Tab-separated table of C-alpha atoms and ligand atoms in Angstrom:
chain	number	residue	atom	x	y	z
A	1	MET	CA	148.061	118.845	8.287
A	2	ARG	CA	145.058	118.106	6.149
A	3	LEU	CA	141.586	119.361	7.018
A	4	LEU	CA	138.407	119.214	5.137
A	5	LEU	CA	136.083	122.324	5.170
A	6	VAL	CA	132.154	121.601	4.404
A	7	GLU	CA	130.719	124.909	3.576
A	8	ASP	CA	128.430	125.545	1.079
A	9	ASP	CA	128.505	129.285	0.794
A	10	PRO	CA	130.630	130.053	-2.192
A	11	MET	CA	132.090	133.224	-1.109
A	12	ILE	CA	132.872	132.320	2.734
A	13	GLY	CA	134.280	128.676	1.454
A	14	ALA	CA	136.515	130.127	-0.999
A	15	GLY	CA	137.846	132.584	1.583
A	16	LEU	CA	138.196	129.959	4.753
A	17	ARG	CA	140.175	127.534	2.113
A	18	THR	CA	142.314	130.360	1.125
A	19	GLY	CA	143.454	131.865	4.373
A	20	LEU	CA	143.737	128.035	5.838
A	21	ARG	CA	146.202	126.807	3.247
A	22	GLN	CA	148.079	130.754	3.673
A	23	ALA	CA	148.062	129.624	7.313
A	24	GLY	CA	149.805	126.287	6.256
A	25	TYR	CA	147.346	123.848	6.176
A	26	THR	CA	146.329	121.594	3.269
A	27	ALA	CA	142.834	122.062	2.557
A	28	ASP	CA	139.768	120.284	0.603
A	29	TRP	CA	136.782	122.192	0.366
A	30	VAL	CA	133.555	120.566	-0.154
A	31	GLN	CA	129.756	121.934	-0.348
A	32	ASP	CA	127.446	119.410	0.892
A	33	ALA	CA	127.154	116.444	2.878
A	34	THR	CA	127.154	113.799	0.571
A	35	ALA	CA	130.852	114.898	-0.534
A	36	ALA	CA	131.740	115.333	2.636
A	37	GLU	CA	130.902	111.827	3.169
A	38	LEU	CA	133.135	111.077	0.012
A	39	ALA	CA	136.035	112.745	1.088
A	40	VAL	CA	136.550	111.161	4.699
A	41	ALA	CA	135.582	107.748	3.220
A	42	HIS	CA	138.897	108.344	1.121
A	43	HIS	CA	141.298	110.574	3.071
A	44	GLU	CA	142.058	110.816	6.537
A	45	TYR	CA	141.897	114.746	7.979
A	46	ASP	CA	143.468	115.461	10.858
A	47	ALA	CA	140.304	117.998	11.370
A	48	VAL	CA	137.138	119.138	10.225
A	49	VAL	CA	135.480	122.418	9.698
A	50	LEU	CA	132.193	122.011	9.533
A	51	ASP	CA	129.279	124.283	8.673
A	52	LEU	CA	125.621	123.469	10.216
A	53	GLY	CA	123.524	125.002	7.408
A	54	LEU	CA	124.131	122.806	4.110
A	55	PRO	CA	121.479	121.969	1.648
A	56	GLY	CA	119.948	118.503	1.855
A	57	ARG	CA	121.295	116.800	4.931
A	58	ASP	CA	122.552	119.027	7.678
A	59	GLY	CA	125.835	119.435	9.377
A	60	LEU	CA	124.479	118.565	13.289
A	61	ASP	CA	123.006	115.065	11.067
A	62	LEU	CA	126.576	114.528	8.907
A	63	LEU	CA	128.226	115.012	11.957
A	64	ALA	CA	126.379	112.438	14.579
A	65	GLY	CA	126.821	109.910	11.848
A	66	TRP	CA	130.624	110.005	11.966
A	67	ARG	CA	130.621	110.229	15.495
A	68	ARG	CA	128.150	107.029	15.374
A	69	ARG	CA	130.858	105.068	13.202
A	70	ALA	CA	133.385	106.075	15.873
A	71	LEU	CA	135.390	108.812	13.226
A	72	ALA	CA	137.225	110.714	15.838
A	73	MET	CA	138.666	113.406	13.626
A	74	PRO	CA	138.325	116.815	15.693
A	75	VAL	CA	135.606	118.800	14.297
A	76	LEU	CA	135.214	122.575	14.544
A	77	ILE	CA	131.689	123.822	13.930
A	78	VAL	CA	131.013	127.193	12.194
A	79	THR	CA	127.839	128.606	11.797
A	80	ALA	CA	125.465	131.525	11.844
A	81	ARG	CA	123.211	129.824	14.080
A	82	ASP	CA	124.106	131.897	17.472
A	83	ALA	CA	121.492	130.066	19.221
A	84	VAL	CA	122.925	128.674	22.764
A	85	ALA	CA	120.472	125.707	21.969
A	86	ASP	CA	122.550	125.222	18.499
A	87	ARG	CA	125.860	125.906	20.178
A	88	ILE	CA	124.909	123.364	22.500
A	89	GLN	CA	123.061	120.874	19.887
A	90	GLY	CA	126.656	120.854	18.164
A	91	LEU	CA	129.008	119.975	21.299
A	92	ASP	CA	126.158	117.244	21.883
A	93	ALA	CA	126.297	116.005	18.593
A	94	GLY	CA	130.402	115.260	19.129
A	95	ALA	CA	131.810	118.738	17.867
A	96	ASP	CA	134.892	119.576	19.392
A	97	ASP	CA	134.915	123.372	19.248
A	98	TYR	CA	132.100	125.803	17.783
A	99	LEU	CA	132.673	129.253	15.781
A	100	VAL	CA	130.060	131.945	15.310
A	101	LYS	CA	129.670	133.762	11.947
A	102	PRO	CA	131.547	136.190	10.846
A	103	PHE	CA	134.405	135.101	12.806
A	104	ASP	CA	138.591	136.251	12.395
A	105	LEU	CA	140.504	133.728	10.455
A	106	ASP	CA	143.086	133.982	12.975
A	107	GLU	CA	140.887	132.936	15.648
A	108	LEU	CA	139.903	129.733	13.629
A	109	ALA	CA	143.619	129.295	13.010
A	110	ALA	CA	144.308	129.201	16.910
A	111	ARG	CA	141.386	126.947	17.546
A	112	LEU	CA	142.461	124.372	15.182
A	113	ARG	CA	146.104	124.694	16.472
A	114	ALA	CA	144.487	123.926	20.164
A	115	LEU	CA	142.505	120.966	18.884
A	116	LEU	CA	145.063	119.164	16.757
A	117	ARG	CA	147.313	119.639	20.133
A	118	ARG	CA	144.731	117.992	22.282
A	119	ARG	CA	144.271	115.338	19.664
A	120	GLY	CA	148.042	114.616	20.052
A	121	GLY	CA	147.916	114.723	23.613
A	122	ARG	CA	149.804	117.607	24.183
A	123	ALA	CA	149.060	120.579	26.578
A	124	ALA	CA	152.058	122.554	25.415
A	125	PRO	CA	152.151	124.748	22.069
A	126	GLN	CA	155.574	123.498	21.154
A	127	LEU	CA	156.792	120.210	19.394
A	128	VAL	CA	160.267	119.651	21.037
A	129	ASN	CA	162.603	116.656	20.334
A	130	GLY	CA	165.971	116.848	21.780
A	131	ASP	CA	167.183	120.176	20.515
A	132	LEU	CA	164.563	120.525	17.645
A	133	SER	CA	161.750	122.536	18.208
A	134	LEU	CA	158.683	123.389	16.151
A	135	ASP	CA	156.236	125.840	16.435
A	136	PRO	CA	152.530	125.473	14.883
A	137	ALA	CA	151.768	129.102	15.822
A	138	THR	CA	154.557	130.902	14.643
A	139	ARG	CA	155.737	128.026	12.076
A	140	GLU	CA	159.420	128.509	13.318
A	141	VAL	CA	161.524	125.797	13.333
A	142	ARG	CA	164.775	125.678	15.545
A	143	LEU	CA	168.074	123.954	15.949
A	144	GLY	CA	169.215	124.600	19.610
A	145	GLU	CA	168.915	128.017	19.228
A	146	ALA	CA	169.081	128.440	15.456
A	147	PRO	CA	166.226	129.410	13.402
A	148	ILE	CA	165.935	126.763	10.503
A	149	ALA	CA	164.274	128.295	7.149
A	150	LEU	CA	161.779	125.490	5.809
A	151	SER	CA	159.728	125.826	2.861
A	152	ALA	CA	155.880	124.817	3.419
A	153	ARG	CA	156.459	121.408	2.145
A	154	GLU	CA	159.392	120.947	4.186
A	155	PHE	CA	157.790	122.382	7.339
A	156	GLY	CA	154.600	119.835	6.657
A	157	ILE	CA	156.411	116.866	6.839
A	158	LEU	CA	158.475	117.782	9.836
A	159	HIS	CA	155.312	119.239	11.654
A	160	ALA	CA	153.888	115.098	10.934
A	161	LEU	CA	156.908	113.326	11.885
A	162	LEU	CA	157.431	115.301	15.366
A	163	GLU	CA	153.917	114.467	15.895
A	164	GLN	CA	155.310	111.195	16.997
A	165	PRO	CA	158.666	110.733	16.920
A	166	GLY	CA	159.600	107.416	16.931
A	167	VAL	CA	156.590	106.420	14.943
A	168	PRO	CA	156.844	106.101	11.207
A	169	LEU	CA	154.776	107.369	8.308
A	170	SER	CA	154.569	106.105	5.060
A	171	ARG	CA	155.152	107.827	1.990
A	172	ALA	CA	151.461	107.836	1.125
A	173	GLN	CA	150.579	109.140	4.220
A	174	LEU	CA	153.139	112.024	3.993
A	175	GLU	CA	151.581	113.013	0.890
A	176	ASP	CA	147.908	112.558	2.401
A	177	ARG	CA	149.023	115.008	4.901
A	178	LEU	CA	150.789	117.712	2.289
A	179	TYR	CA	148.720	117.510	-0.911
A	180	GLY	CA	144.805	118.215	-1.379
A	181	TRP	CA	143.015	116.661	-4.312
A	182	ASP	CA	143.603	119.641	-6.683
A	183	GLU	CA	146.929	119.659	-6.310
A	184	GLU	CA	149.628	117.796	-8.494
A	185	ILE	CA	151.879	115.481	-6.616
A	186	GLY	CA	155.504	114.567	-8.329
A	187	SER	CA	156.166	111.262	-8.347
A	188	ASN	CA	159.687	111.610	-6.027
A	189	ALA	CA	157.807	114.919	-4.096
A	190	VAL	CA	158.187	113.707	-0.769
A	191	GLU	CA	161.597	111.933	-1.123
A	192	VAL	CA	162.743	114.984	-2.466
A	193	HIS	CA	161.405	117.137	0.767
A	194	ILE	CA	163.295	114.604	2.832
A	195	HIS	CA	166.366	115.074	1.465
A	196	ALA	CA	166.382	118.696	1.849
A	197	LEU	CA	164.913	118.430	5.482
A	198	ARG	CA	168.337	115.971	5.965
A	199	ARG	CA	170.465	118.811	4.443
A	200	LYS	CA	169.066	121.408	6.526
A	201	LEU	CA	168.754	119.602	9.909
A	202	GLY	CA	171.371	116.523	9.770
A	203	SER	CA	170.807	113.372	8.117
A	204	ALA	CA	170.462	111.923	11.104
A	205	ARG	CA	167.303	113.579	11.981
A	206	ILE	CA	165.129	111.814	9.694
A	207	ARG	CA	165.570	107.753	9.585
A	208	ASN	CA	164.150	105.292	6.572
A	209	VAL	CA	162.224	102.518	8.381
A	210	ARG	CA	162.723	100.319	5.661
A	211	GLY	CA	159.285	98.850	3.865
A	212	VAL	CA	157.527	101.258	5.929
A	213	GLY	CA	158.586	104.821	5.466
A	214	TYR	CA	160.014	107.923	7.805
A	215	MET	CA	160.454	108.645	11.281
A	216	VAL	CA	161.930	111.217	13.517
A	217	PRO	CA	163.947	109.163	15.976
A	218	ARG	CA	162.555	109.938	19.735
A	219	GLU	CA	165.241	112.092	21.707
A	220	PRO	CA	165.007	113.108	25.298
B	1	CA	CA1	125.831	127.376	5.039
């Protein structure tokens, strides 16, 4: 899951980025609206964590612009503005949720999971396909009853594929989900992780779709 973090405060921004990465997200951090626009123009984000008080163009205006352009990614506003009117304005501008600073990182992570679940059209917290299940909150993967230990990247790939069983994702899409712009990507990184996943889950669990990419076949 790749997130964009828009936060001008260097201390808060660095802390949030670290926390989000520890929670298993790929997180890109920008400090103003111009850099945020550039980021969304070049990458597909699963969600945005947006501070309202930014230098120059503020977060509300940025968000309203995205919604006018029909950019639909979930947006969670984090801000020190605690007035009810600001919260209402934020939600009306197209935010999906709202946290008032200071907040707990665990709560932010839980709210993001809820947003991503709703975006995926799911009510249940777990992703289940046949006897394979993945829990984004506990980061547990099970095959039947047996827990499967995965690396962070392997988990990320399986998470992305299990969001939509039967729908292939390209290598580029998977790389985009897994790696922030300040991270080095090995030339065959995705293949290496897919190979490891097949070894742990069984080779039939992830299918190659010729000329397209990879998918998890949908199971009842
Ligand atoms: Ca700020």
